[in-house]
Amino acid sequence: FSSQFNSIIGGRGTGKSTILEYLRWGLCDEAPSSTDYEDLPTYEAKRDNLIRQTLAALNANVQVNFIVNNVPHSVRRDSTSGELTLKIADGDFDTCSELDVRNLLPIQAYSQKQLSNVAVRLEELTRFIHSPIRQQLDNVNIQLERTALQMRSVYSSLQQKRSLERTVSNDERESRSLIEQGTAIRTGLTGISTEEQRILSQHDQYIQEEQFVNALVQQIADLIEALDRIKDLIDHPTVTDVDISSLPNAVVQVFNLVTSNT
């Protein structure tokens, strides 16, 4: 066998099919998933008999040497224990799995008679079709899993968005209800004068004015604090680490004037 030409030539009964079965067995050609011996295809049963009668009886093993990307590999399979060992380049033989061997050198080998059995078994026919494109199928499955994860993430975000929208809508309805209730209560109040009714109707305006006054008081307090800092600077002209970023513009101008004179 070589990279240019593979051929086994011989007369009937010279062992051509036997060599093929040894290669398939040594390179771990994937068997059907069924473990029932009677359910195995005819060629699978014949191969098992061949291994037991010609190899296991002699405690022999099969070793297949092949080259992958200019790197020599050797697979050795024991006929009695079924142990698989793999040697890569000049390394030692190490235990490996059937999947390791199939990943290194996947094969599909059938005689003409064996192909007729494959054609009538759906499981074998599926394997025959999928094996050459196994890597592409694996990539498609990985992409499908990624897409499924993305879809679940997007759906979760959508559910969260809908939940927030419902919460906002409920809050808005509750707010409108409270406003209407307040208006109805003020309108339905009895035993109060017209002047008191007018004051109640101006409640919102009073609240706004109170907020404005509070903001103004805070600004005045900030200004007093800023002036105190300016005074400290005048009393201690050597102080330079003064933060003026929060001071009003007018105070900043005074601060700059003082510092320039000192």
PDB file of C-alpha atoms in Angstrom:
ATOM      1  CA  PHE A   1       0.000   0.000   0.000  1.00  0.00           C
ATOM      2  CA  SER A   2       1.203   3.532  -0.761  1.00  0.00           C
ATOM      3  CA  SER A   3      -0.154   7.057  -1.124  1.00  0.00           C
ATOM      4  CA  GLN A   4      -0.319   6.561  -4.895  1.00  0.00           C
ATOM      5  CA  PHE A   5      -1.798   3.079  -5.271  1.00  0.00           C
ATOM      6  CA  ASN A   6      -3.444   0.461  -3.049  1.00  0.00           C
ATOM      7  CA  SER A   7      -4.014  -3.024  -4.393  1.00  0.00           C
ATOM      8  CA  ILE A   8      -4.205  -6.634  -3.247  1.00  0.00           C
ATOM      9  CA  ILE A   9      -3.831  -9.071  -6.122  1.00  0.00           C
ATOM     10  CA  GLY A  10      -4.249 -12.828  -5.826  1.00  0.00           C
ATOM     11  CA  GLY A  11      -6.294 -15.802  -6.871  1.00  0.00           C
ATOM     12  CA  ARG A  12      -9.399 -17.083  -5.165  1.00  0.00           C
ATOM     13  CA  GLY A  13      -8.754 -18.178  -1.581  1.00  0.00           C
ATOM     14  CA  THR A  14      -5.319 -16.554  -1.329  1.00  0.00           C
ATOM     15  CA  GLY A  15      -6.301 -14.282   1.596  1.00  0.00           C
ATOM     16  CA  LYS A  16      -7.231 -10.966  -0.006  1.00  0.00           C
ATOM     17  CA  SER A  17     -10.396 -10.580   2.068  1.00  0.00           C
ATOM     18  CA  THR A  18      -8.541 -11.778   5.175  1.00  0.00           C
ATOM     19  CA  ILE A  19      -5.998  -8.958   4.819  1.00  0.00           C
ATOM     20  CA  LEU A  20      -8.855  -6.497   4.377  1.00  0.00           C
ATOM     21  CA  GLU A  21     -10.545  -7.745   7.570  1.00  0.00           C
ATOM     22  CA  TYR A  22      -7.270  -7.561   9.511  1.00  0.00           C
ATOM     23  CA  LEU A  23      -6.861  -3.936   8.394  1.00  0.00           C
ATOM     24  CA  ARG A  24     -10.419  -3.055   9.359  1.00  0.00           C
ATOM     25  CA  TRP A  25     -10.038  -4.703  12.736  1.00  0.00           C
ATOM     26  CA  GLY A  26      -6.597  -3.222  13.416  1.00  0.00           C
ATOM     27  CA  LEU A  27      -7.749   0.297  12.496  1.00  0.00           C
ATOM     28  CA  CYS A  28     -10.945  -0.071  14.563  1.00  0.00           C
ATOM     29  CA  ASP A  29     -13.474   0.280  11.791  1.00  0.00           C
ATOM     30  CA  GLU A  30     -16.610   1.257  13.715  1.00  0.00           C
ATOM     31  CA  ALA A  31     -19.002  -1.634  14.273  1.00  0.00           C
ATOM     32  CA  PRO A  32     -22.798  -1.295  14.443  1.00  0.00           C
ATOM     33  CA  SER A  33     -24.199  -0.231  17.795  1.00  0.00           C
ATOM     34  CA  SER A  34     -26.038  -3.543  18.266  1.00  0.00           C
ATOM     35  CA  THR A  35     -24.305  -5.965  20.655  1.00  0.00           C
ATOM     36  CA  ASP A  36     -26.495  -8.931  19.723  1.00  0.00           C
ATOM     37  CA  TYR A  37     -24.275 -11.302  17.779  1.00  0.00           C
ATOM     38  CA  GLU A  38     -27.205 -12.518  15.687  1.00  0.00           C
ATOM     39  CA  ASP A  39     -28.032  -8.942  14.681  1.00  0.00           C
ATOM     40  CA  LEU A  40     -24.545  -8.218  13.343  1.00  0.00           C
ATOM     41  CA  PRO A  41     -24.247  -8.023   9.561  1.00  0.00           C
ATOM     42  CA  THR A  42     -22.876 -11.157   7.962  1.00  0.00           C
ATOM     43  CA  TYR A  43     -19.452  -9.658   7.283  1.00  0.00           C
ATOM     44  CA  GLU A  44     -19.155  -8.480  10.917  1.00  0.00           C
ATOM     45  CA  ALA A  45     -19.884 -11.985  12.184  1.00  0.00           C
ATOM     46  CA  LYS A  46     -17.394 -13.488   9.731  1.00  0.00           C
ATOM     47  CA  ARG A  47     -14.701 -11.036  10.828  1.00  0.00           C
ATOM     48  CA  ASP A  48     -15.234 -11.880  14.497  1.00  0.00           C
ATOM     49  CA  ASN A  49     -14.908 -15.578  13.684  1.00  0.00           C
ATOM     50  CA  LEU A  50     -11.789 -14.844  11.646  1.00  0.00           C
ATOM     51  CA  ILE A  51     -10.116 -12.991  14.524  1.00  0.00           C
ATOM     52  CA  ARG A  52     -10.963 -15.713  17.049  1.00  0.00           C
ATOM     53  CA  GLN A  53      -9.833 -18.598  14.853  1.00  0.00           C
ATOM     54  CA  THR A  54      -6.696 -17.152  13.243  1.00  0.00           C
ATOM     55  CA  LEU A  55      -5.359 -14.690  15.814  1.00  0.00           C
ATOM     56  CA  ALA A  56      -6.782 -15.321  19.289  1.00  0.00           C
ATOM     57  CA  ALA A  57      -5.978 -19.022  19.039  1.00  0.00           C
ATOM     58  CA  LEU A  58      -2.302 -18.075  18.572  1.00  0.00           C
ATOM     59  CA  ASN A  59      -2.242 -15.127  21.030  1.00  0.00           C
ATOM     60  CA  ALA A  60      -1.281 -12.977  18.061  1.00  0.00           C
ATOM     61  CA  ASN A  61      -1.833  -9.310  17.366  1.00  0.00           C
ATOM     62  CA  VAL A  62      -2.243  -7.042  14.366  1.00  0.00           C
ATOM     63  CA  GLN A  63       0.032  -4.049  13.856  1.00  0.00           C
ATOM     64  CA  VAL A  64      -0.760  -1.450  11.198  1.00  0.00           C
ATOM     65  CA  ASN A  65       1.826   1.162  10.251  1.00  0.00           C
ATOM     66  CA  PHE A  66       0.701   4.302   8.446  1.00  0.00           C
ATOM     67  CA  ILE A  67       1.846   7.877   7.825  1.00  0.00           C
ATOM     68  CA  VAL A  68      -0.240  10.981   8.570  1.00  0.00           C
ATOM     69  CA  ASN A  69       1.186  14.310   7.352  1.00  0.00           C
ATOM     70  CA  ASN A  70       4.661  12.762   7.061  1.00  0.00           C
ATOM     71  CA  VAL A  71       4.512  11.496  10.664  1.00  0.00           C
ATOM     72  CA  PRO A  72       4.756   7.701  11.094  1.00  0.00           C
ATOM     73  CA  HIS A  73       2.148   6.028  13.312  1.00  0.00           C
ATOM     74  CA  SER A  74       1.772   2.432  14.464  1.00  0.00           C
ATOM     75  CA  VAL A  75      -1.362   0.844  15.900  1.00  0.00           C
ATOM     76  CA  ARG A  76      -1.111  -2.524  17.621  1.00  0.00           C
ATOM     77  CA  ARG A  77      -4.206  -4.504  18.659  1.00  0.00           C
ATOM     78  CA  ASP A  78      -4.076  -7.617  20.811  1.00  0.00           C
ATOM     79  CA  SER A  79      -6.439 -10.390  19.715  1.00  0.00           C
ATOM     80  CA  THR A  80      -6.976 -11.908  23.178  1.00  0.00           C
ATOM     81  CA  SER A  81      -7.292  -8.863  25.455  1.00  0.00           C
ATOM     82  CA  GLY A  82      -8.411  -6.395  22.800  1.00  0.00           C
ATOM     83  CA  GLU A  83      -5.855  -3.897  24.128  1.00  0.00           C
ATOM     84  CA  LEU A  84      -4.992  -1.052  21.771  1.00  0.00           C
ATOM     85  CA  THR A  85      -1.642   0.722  21.799  1.00  0.00           C
ATOM     86  CA  LEU A  86      -0.458   3.579  19.614  1.00  0.00           C
ATOM     87  CA  LYS A  87       3.041   4.716  18.725  1.00  0.00           C
ATOM     88  CA  ILE A  88       3.654   8.136  17.197  1.00  0.00           C
ATOM     89  CA  ALA A  89       6.977   8.850  15.461  1.00  0.00           C
ATOM     90  CA  ASP A  90       9.843   7.610  17.682  1.00  0.00           C
ATOM     91  CA  GLY A  91       7.755   7.440  20.857  1.00  0.00           C
ATOM     92  CA  ASP A  92       6.710   4.379  22.809  1.00  0.00           C
ATOM     93  CA  PHE A  93       3.524   2.373  22.428  1.00  0.00           C
ATOM     94  CA  ASP A  94       0.877   3.927  24.694  1.00  0.00           C
ATOM     95  CA  THR A  95      -2.625   2.707  25.437  1.00  0.00           C
ATOM     96  CA  CYS A  96      -5.308   4.412  23.350  1.00  0.00           C
ATOM     97  CA  SER A  97      -8.992   4.059  22.496  1.00  0.00           C
ATOM     98  CA  GLU A  98     -10.735   2.997  19.301  1.00  0.00           C
ATOM     99  CA  LEU A  99     -11.934   6.560  18.852  1.00  0.00           C
ATOM    100  CA  ASP A 100      -8.332   7.808  18.949  1.00  0.00           C
ATOM    101  CA  VAL A 101      -7.425   5.461  16.106  1.00  0.00           C
ATOM    102  CA  ARG A 102     -10.513   6.340  14.060  1.00  0.00           C
ATOM    103  CA  ASN A 103      -9.773  10.038  14.454  1.00  0.00           C
ATOM    104  CA  LEU A 104      -6.237   9.529  13.179  1.00  0.00           C
ATOM    105  CA  LEU A 105      -7.133   7.382  10.179  1.00  0.00           C
ATOM    106  CA  PRO A 106     -10.859   6.872   9.564  1.00  0.00           C
ATOM    107  CA  ILE A 107     -11.495   4.072   7.073  1.00  0.00           C
ATOM    108  CA  GLN A 108     -14.394   2.427   5.288  1.00  0.00           C
ATOM    109  CA  ALA A 109     -13.582  -0.871   3.665  1.00  0.00           C
ATOM    110  CA  TYR A 110     -16.125  -3.152   1.998  1.00  0.00           C
ATOM    111  CA  SER A 111     -16.029  -5.923  -0.532  1.00  0.00           C
ATOM    112  CA  GLN A 112     -18.663  -6.061  -3.236  1.00  0.00           C
ATOM    113  CA  LYS A 113     -20.579  -8.722  -1.318  1.00  0.00           C
ATOM    114  CA  GLN A 114     -20.383  -6.665   1.874  1.00  0.00           C
ATOM    115  CA  LEU A 115     -21.801  -3.604   0.139  1.00  0.00           C
ATOM    116  CA  SER A 116     -24.943  -5.571  -0.717  1.00  0.00           C
ATOM    117  CA  ASN A 117     -25.493  -6.148   3.021  1.00  0.00           C
ATOM    118  CA  VAL A 118     -24.908  -2.466   3.765  1.00  0.00           C
ATOM    119  CA  ALA A 119     -27.579  -1.425   1.278  1.00  0.00           C
ATOM    120  CA  VAL A 120     -30.363  -3.299   3.093  1.00  0.00           C
ATOM    121  CA  ARG A 121     -29.480  -2.172   6.648  1.00  0.00           C
ATOM    122  CA  LEU A 122     -30.501   1.382   7.494  1.00  0.00           C
ATOM    123  CA  GLU A 123     -28.018   1.662  10.365  1.00  0.00           C
ATOM    124  CA  GLU A 124     -25.071   0.556   8.240  1.00  0.00           C
ATOM    125  CA  LEU A 125     -26.186   2.663   5.293  1.00  0.00           C
ATOM    126  CA  THR A 126     -26.355   5.726   7.546  1.00  0.00           C
ATOM    127  CA  ARG A 127     -22.845   5.021   8.843  1.00  0.00           C
ATOM    128  CA  PHE A 128     -21.590   4.529   5.304  1.00  0.00           C
ATOM    129  CA  ILE A 129     -22.930   7.954   4.314  1.00  0.00           C
ATOM    130  CA  HIS A 130     -21.982   9.847   7.481  1.00  0.00           C
ATOM    131  CA  SER A 131     -18.428   8.578   7.960  1.00  0.00           C
ATOM    132  CA  PRO A 132     -16.756  10.620   5.170  1.00  0.00           C
ATOM    133  CA  ILE A 133     -18.404  13.829   6.393  1.00  0.00           C
ATOM    134  CA  ARG A 134     -18.225  13.155  10.131  1.00  0.00           C
ATOM    135  CA  GLN A 135     -16.145  16.280  10.817  1.00  0.00           C
ATOM    136  CA  GLN A 136     -18.531  18.506   8.894  1.00  0.00           C
ATOM    137  CA  LEU A 137     -21.488  16.995  10.752  1.00  0.00           C
ATOM    138  CA  ASP A 138     -19.743  17.578  14.083  1.00  0.00           C
ATOM    139  CA  ASN A 139     -19.127  21.211  13.117  1.00  0.00           C
ATOM    140  CA  VAL A 140     -22.785  21.620  12.186  1.00  0.00           C
ATOM    141  CA  ASN A 141     -23.842  20.139  15.535  1.00  0.00           C
ATOM    142  CA  ILE A 142     -21.508  22.515  17.383  1.00  0.00           C
ATOM    143  CA  GLN A 143     -22.944  25.459  15.464  1.00  0.00           C
ATOM    144  CA  LEU A 144     -26.475  24.287  16.241  1.00  0.00           C
ATOM    145  CA  GLU A 145     -25.619  24.093  19.946  1.00  0.00           C
ATOM    146  CA  ARG A 146     -24.157  27.610  19.858  1.00  0.00           C
ATOM    147  CA  THR A 147     -27.220  28.910  18.051  1.00  0.00           C
ATOM    148  CA  ALA A 148     -29.480  27.213  20.591  1.00  0.00           C
ATOM    149  CA  LEU A 149     -27.556  28.863  23.447  1.00  0.00           C
ATOM    150  CA  GLN A 150     -27.833  32.251  21.747  1.00  0.00           C
ATOM    151  CA  MET A 151     -31.560  31.751  21.185  1.00  0.00           C
ATOM    152  CA  ARG A 152     -32.071  30.825  24.839  1.00  0.00           C
ATOM    153  CA  SER A 153     -30.100  33.916  25.897  1.00  0.00           C
ATOM    154  CA  VAL A 154     -32.108  36.175  23.562  1.00  0.00           C
ATOM    155  CA  TYR A 155     -35.372  34.616  24.743  1.00  0.00           C
ATOM    156  CA  SER A 156     -34.360  35.163  28.366  1.00  0.00           C
ATOM    157  CA  SER A 157     -33.590  38.822  27.607  1.00  0.00           C
ATOM    158  CA  LEU A 158     -36.939  39.152  25.834  1.00  0.00           C
ATOM    159  CA  GLN A 159     -38.754  37.674  28.824  1.00  0.00           C
ATOM    160  CA  GLN A 160     -36.933  40.067  31.133  1.00  0.00           C
ATOM    161  CA  LYS A 161     -37.850  43.008  28.882  1.00  0.00           C
ATOM    162  CA  ARG A 162     -41.509  41.977  28.861  1.00  0.00           C
ATOM    163  CA  SER A 163     -41.467  41.621  32.642  1.00  0.00           C
ATOM    164  CA  LEU A 164     -39.989  45.109  33.040  1.00  0.00           C
ATOM    165  CA  GLU A 165     -42.551  46.529  30.612  1.00  0.00           C
ATOM    166  CA  ARG A 166     -45.362  44.948  32.630  1.00  0.00           C
ATOM    167  CA  THR A 167     -43.892  46.374  35.835  1.00  0.00           C
ATOM    168  CA  VAL A 168     -43.618  49.862  34.318  1.00  0.00           C
ATOM    169  CA  SER A 169     -47.156  49.626  32.944  1.00  0.00           C
ATOM    170  CA  ASN A 170     -48.489  48.539  36.337  1.00  0.00           C
ATOM    171  CA  ASP A 171     -46.632  51.371  38.069  1.00  0.00           C
ATOM    172  CA  GLU A 172     -48.012  53.893  35.581  1.00  0.00           C
ATOM    173  CA  ARG A 173     -51.559  52.635  36.109  1.00  0.00           C
ATOM    174  CA  GLU A 174     -51.095  52.720  39.874  1.00  0.00           C
ATOM    175  CA  SER A 175     -49.711  56.258  39.670  1.00  0.00           C
ATOM    176  CA  ARG A 176     -52.641  57.441  37.548  1.00  0.00           C
ATOM    177  CA  SER A 177     -55.038  55.731  39.948  1.00  0.00           C
ATOM    178  CA  LEU A 178     -53.489  57.455  42.965  1.00  0.00           C
ATOM    179  CA  ILE A 179     -53.625  60.833  41.227  1.00  0.00           C
ATOM    180  CA  GLU A 180     -57.270  60.324  40.354  1.00  0.00           C
ATOM    181  CA  GLN A 181     -57.997  59.132  43.880  1.00  0.00           C
ATOM    182  CA  GLY A 182     -56.336  62.224  45.323  1.00  0.00           C
ATOM    183  CA  THR A 183     -58.335  64.459  43.017  1.00  0.00           C
ATOM    184  CA  ALA A 184     -61.552  62.669  43.913  1.00  0.00           C
ATOM    185  CA  ILE A 185     -60.809  62.927  47.633  1.00  0.00           C
ATOM    186  CA  ARG A 186     -60.095  66.639  47.408  1.00  0.00           C
ATOM    187  CA  THR A 187     -63.258  67.179  45.374  1.00  0.00           C
ATOM    188  CA  GLY A 188     -65.397  65.131  47.721  1.00  0.00           C
ATOM    189  CA  LEU A 189     -64.251  66.761  50.922  1.00  0.00           C
ATOM    190  CA  THR A 190     -67.162  68.277  52.879  1.00  0.00           C
ATOM    191  CA  GLY A 191     -67.303  70.703  55.734  1.00  0.00           C
ATOM    192  CA  ILE A 192     -64.466  72.910  54.466  1.00  0.00           C
ATOM    193  CA  SER A 193     -64.668  76.449  53.196  1.00  0.00           C
ATOM    194  CA  THR A 194     -64.148  77.667  49.649  1.00  0.00           C
ATOM    195  CA  GLU A 195     -60.787  79.157  50.650  1.00  0.00           C
ATOM    196  CA  GLU A 196     -59.638  75.823  52.042  1.00  0.00           C
ATOM    197  CA  GLN A 197     -60.734  74.145  48.801  1.00  0.00           C
ATOM    198  CA  ARG A 198     -58.627  76.646  46.863  1.00  0.00           C
ATOM    199  CA  ILE A 199     -55.597  75.935  49.059  1.00  0.00           C
ATOM    200  CA  LEU A 200     -55.989  72.192  48.558  1.00  0.00           C
ATOM    201  CA  SER A 201     -56.183  72.651  44.789  1.00  0.00           C
ATOM    202  CA  GLN A 202     -52.848  74.517  44.945  1.00  0.00           C
ATOM    203  CA  HIS A 203     -51.129  71.692  46.812  1.00  0.00           C
ATOM    204  CA  ASP A 204     -48.934  70.677  43.859  1.00  0.00           C
ATOM    205  CA  GLN A 205     -47.810  74.253  43.326  1.00  0.00           C
ATOM    206  CA  TYR A 206     -46.852  74.551  47.000  1.00  0.00           C
ATOM    207  CA  ILE A 207     -44.803  71.369  46.716  1.00  0.00           C
ATOM    208  CA  GLN A 208     -42.907  72.756  43.705  1.00  0.00           C
ATOM    209  CA  GLU A 209     -42.264  76.029  45.515  1.00  0.00           C
ATOM    210  CA  GLU A 210     -41.017  74.154  48.564  1.00  0.00           C
ATOM    211  CA  GLN A 211     -38.580  72.215  46.382  1.00  0.00           C
ATOM    212  CA  PHE A 212     -37.393  75.459  44.784  1.00  0.00           C
ATOM    213  CA  VAL A 213     -36.849  77.084  48.201  1.00  0.00           C
ATOM    214  CA  ASN A 214     -34.943  74.050  49.480  1.00  0.00           C
ATOM    215  CA  ALA A 215     -32.678  74.145  46.430  1.00  0.00           C
ATOM    216  CA  LEU A 216     -32.080  77.866  46.940  1.00  0.00           C
ATOM    217  CA  VAL A 217     -31.239  77.344  50.617  1.00  0.00           C
ATOM    218  CA  GLN A 218     -28.730  74.659  49.624  1.00  0.00           C
ATOM    219  CA  GLN A 219     -27.091  77.017  47.120  1.00  0.00           C
ATOM    220  CA  ILE A 220     -26.818  79.702  49.806  1.00  0.00           C
ATOM    221  CA  ALA A 221     -25.232  77.178  52.181  1.00  0.00           C
ATOM    222  CA  ASP A 222     -22.745  76.182  49.471  1.00  0.00           C
ATOM    223  CA  LEU A 223     -21.923  79.828  48.850  1.00  0.00           C
ATOM    224  CA  ILE A 224     -21.320  80.461  52.567  1.00  0.00           C
ATOM    225  CA  GLU A 225     -19.029  77.435  52.685  1.00  0.00           C
ATOM    226  CA  ALA A 226     -17.159  78.704  49.619  1.00  0.00           C
ATOM    227  CA  LEU A 227     -16.723  82.147  51.168  1.00  0.00           C
ATOM    228  CA  ASP A 228     -15.366  80.536  54.325  1.00  0.00           C
ATOM    229  CA  ARG A 229     -12.801  78.711  52.213  1.00  0.00           C
ATOM    230  CA  ILE A 230     -11.855  81.988  50.523  1.00  0.00           C
ATOM    231  CA  LYS A 231     -11.444  83.571  53.954  1.00  0.00           C
ATOM    232  CA  ASP A 232      -9.178  80.719  55.052  1.00  0.00           C
ATOM    233  CA  LEU A 233      -7.105  81.262  51.928  1.00  0.00           C
ATOM    234  CA  ILE A 234      -6.752  84.965  52.696  1.00  0.00           C
ATOM    235  CA  ASP A 235      -5.748  84.173  56.293  1.00  0.00           C
ATOM    236  CA  HIS A 236      -3.326  81.458  55.134  1.00  0.00           C
ATOM    237  CA  PRO A 237      -1.989  82.516  51.702  1.00  0.00           C
ATOM    238  CA  THR A 238       0.471  79.596  51.556  1.00  0.00           C
ATOM    239  CA  VAL A 239      -2.347  77.077  51.180  1.00  0.00           C
ATOM    240  CA  THR A 240      -2.494  75.983  47.539  1.00  0.00           C
ATOM    241  CA  ASP A 241      -4.345  72.648  47.576  1.00  0.00           C
ATOM    242  CA  VAL A 242      -7.834  74.158  47.472  1.00  0.00           C
ATOM    243  CA  ASP A 243     -10.509  72.443  45.372  1.00  0.00           C
ATOM    244  CA  ILE A 244     -12.537  75.085  43.508  1.00  0.00           C
ATOM    245  CA  SER A 245     -14.313  72.780  41.047  1.00  0.00           C
ATOM    246  CA  SER A 246     -17.592  72.955  42.985  1.00  0.00           C
ATOM    247  CA  LEU A 247     -17.568  76.716  43.632  1.00  0.00           C
ATOM    248  CA  PRO A 248     -19.959  79.102  41.839  1.00  0.00           C
ATOM    249  CA  ASN A 249     -18.446  81.047  38.936  1.00  0.00           C
ATOM    250  CA  ALA A 250     -18.508  84.351  40.806  1.00  0.00           C
ATOM    251  CA  VAL A 251     -16.660  82.839  43.761  1.00  0.00           C
ATOM    252  CA  VAL A 252     -14.131  81.204  41.437  1.00  0.00           C
ATOM    253  CA  GLN A 253     -13.373  84.614  39.957  1.00  0.00           C
ATOM    254  CA  VAL A 254     -12.788  86.015  43.447  1.00  0.00           C
ATOM    255  CA  PHE A 255     -10.615  83.003  44.287  1.00  0.00           C
ATOM    256  CA  ASN A 256      -8.486  83.493  41.169  1.00  0.00           C
ATOM    257  CA  LEU A 257      -8.129  87.197  41.960  1.00  0.00           C
ATOM    258  CA  VAL A 258      -7.000  86.477  45.516  1.00  0.00           C
ATOM    259  CA  THR A 259      -4.525  83.807  44.475  1.00  0.00           C
ATOM    260  CA  SER A 260      -3.052  86.038  41.775  1.00  0.00           C
ATOM    261  CA  ASN A 261      -2.477  88.824  44.314  1.00  0.00           C
ATOM    262  CA  THR A 262      -0.856  86.431  46.784  1.00  0.00           C
TER     263      THR A 262
END
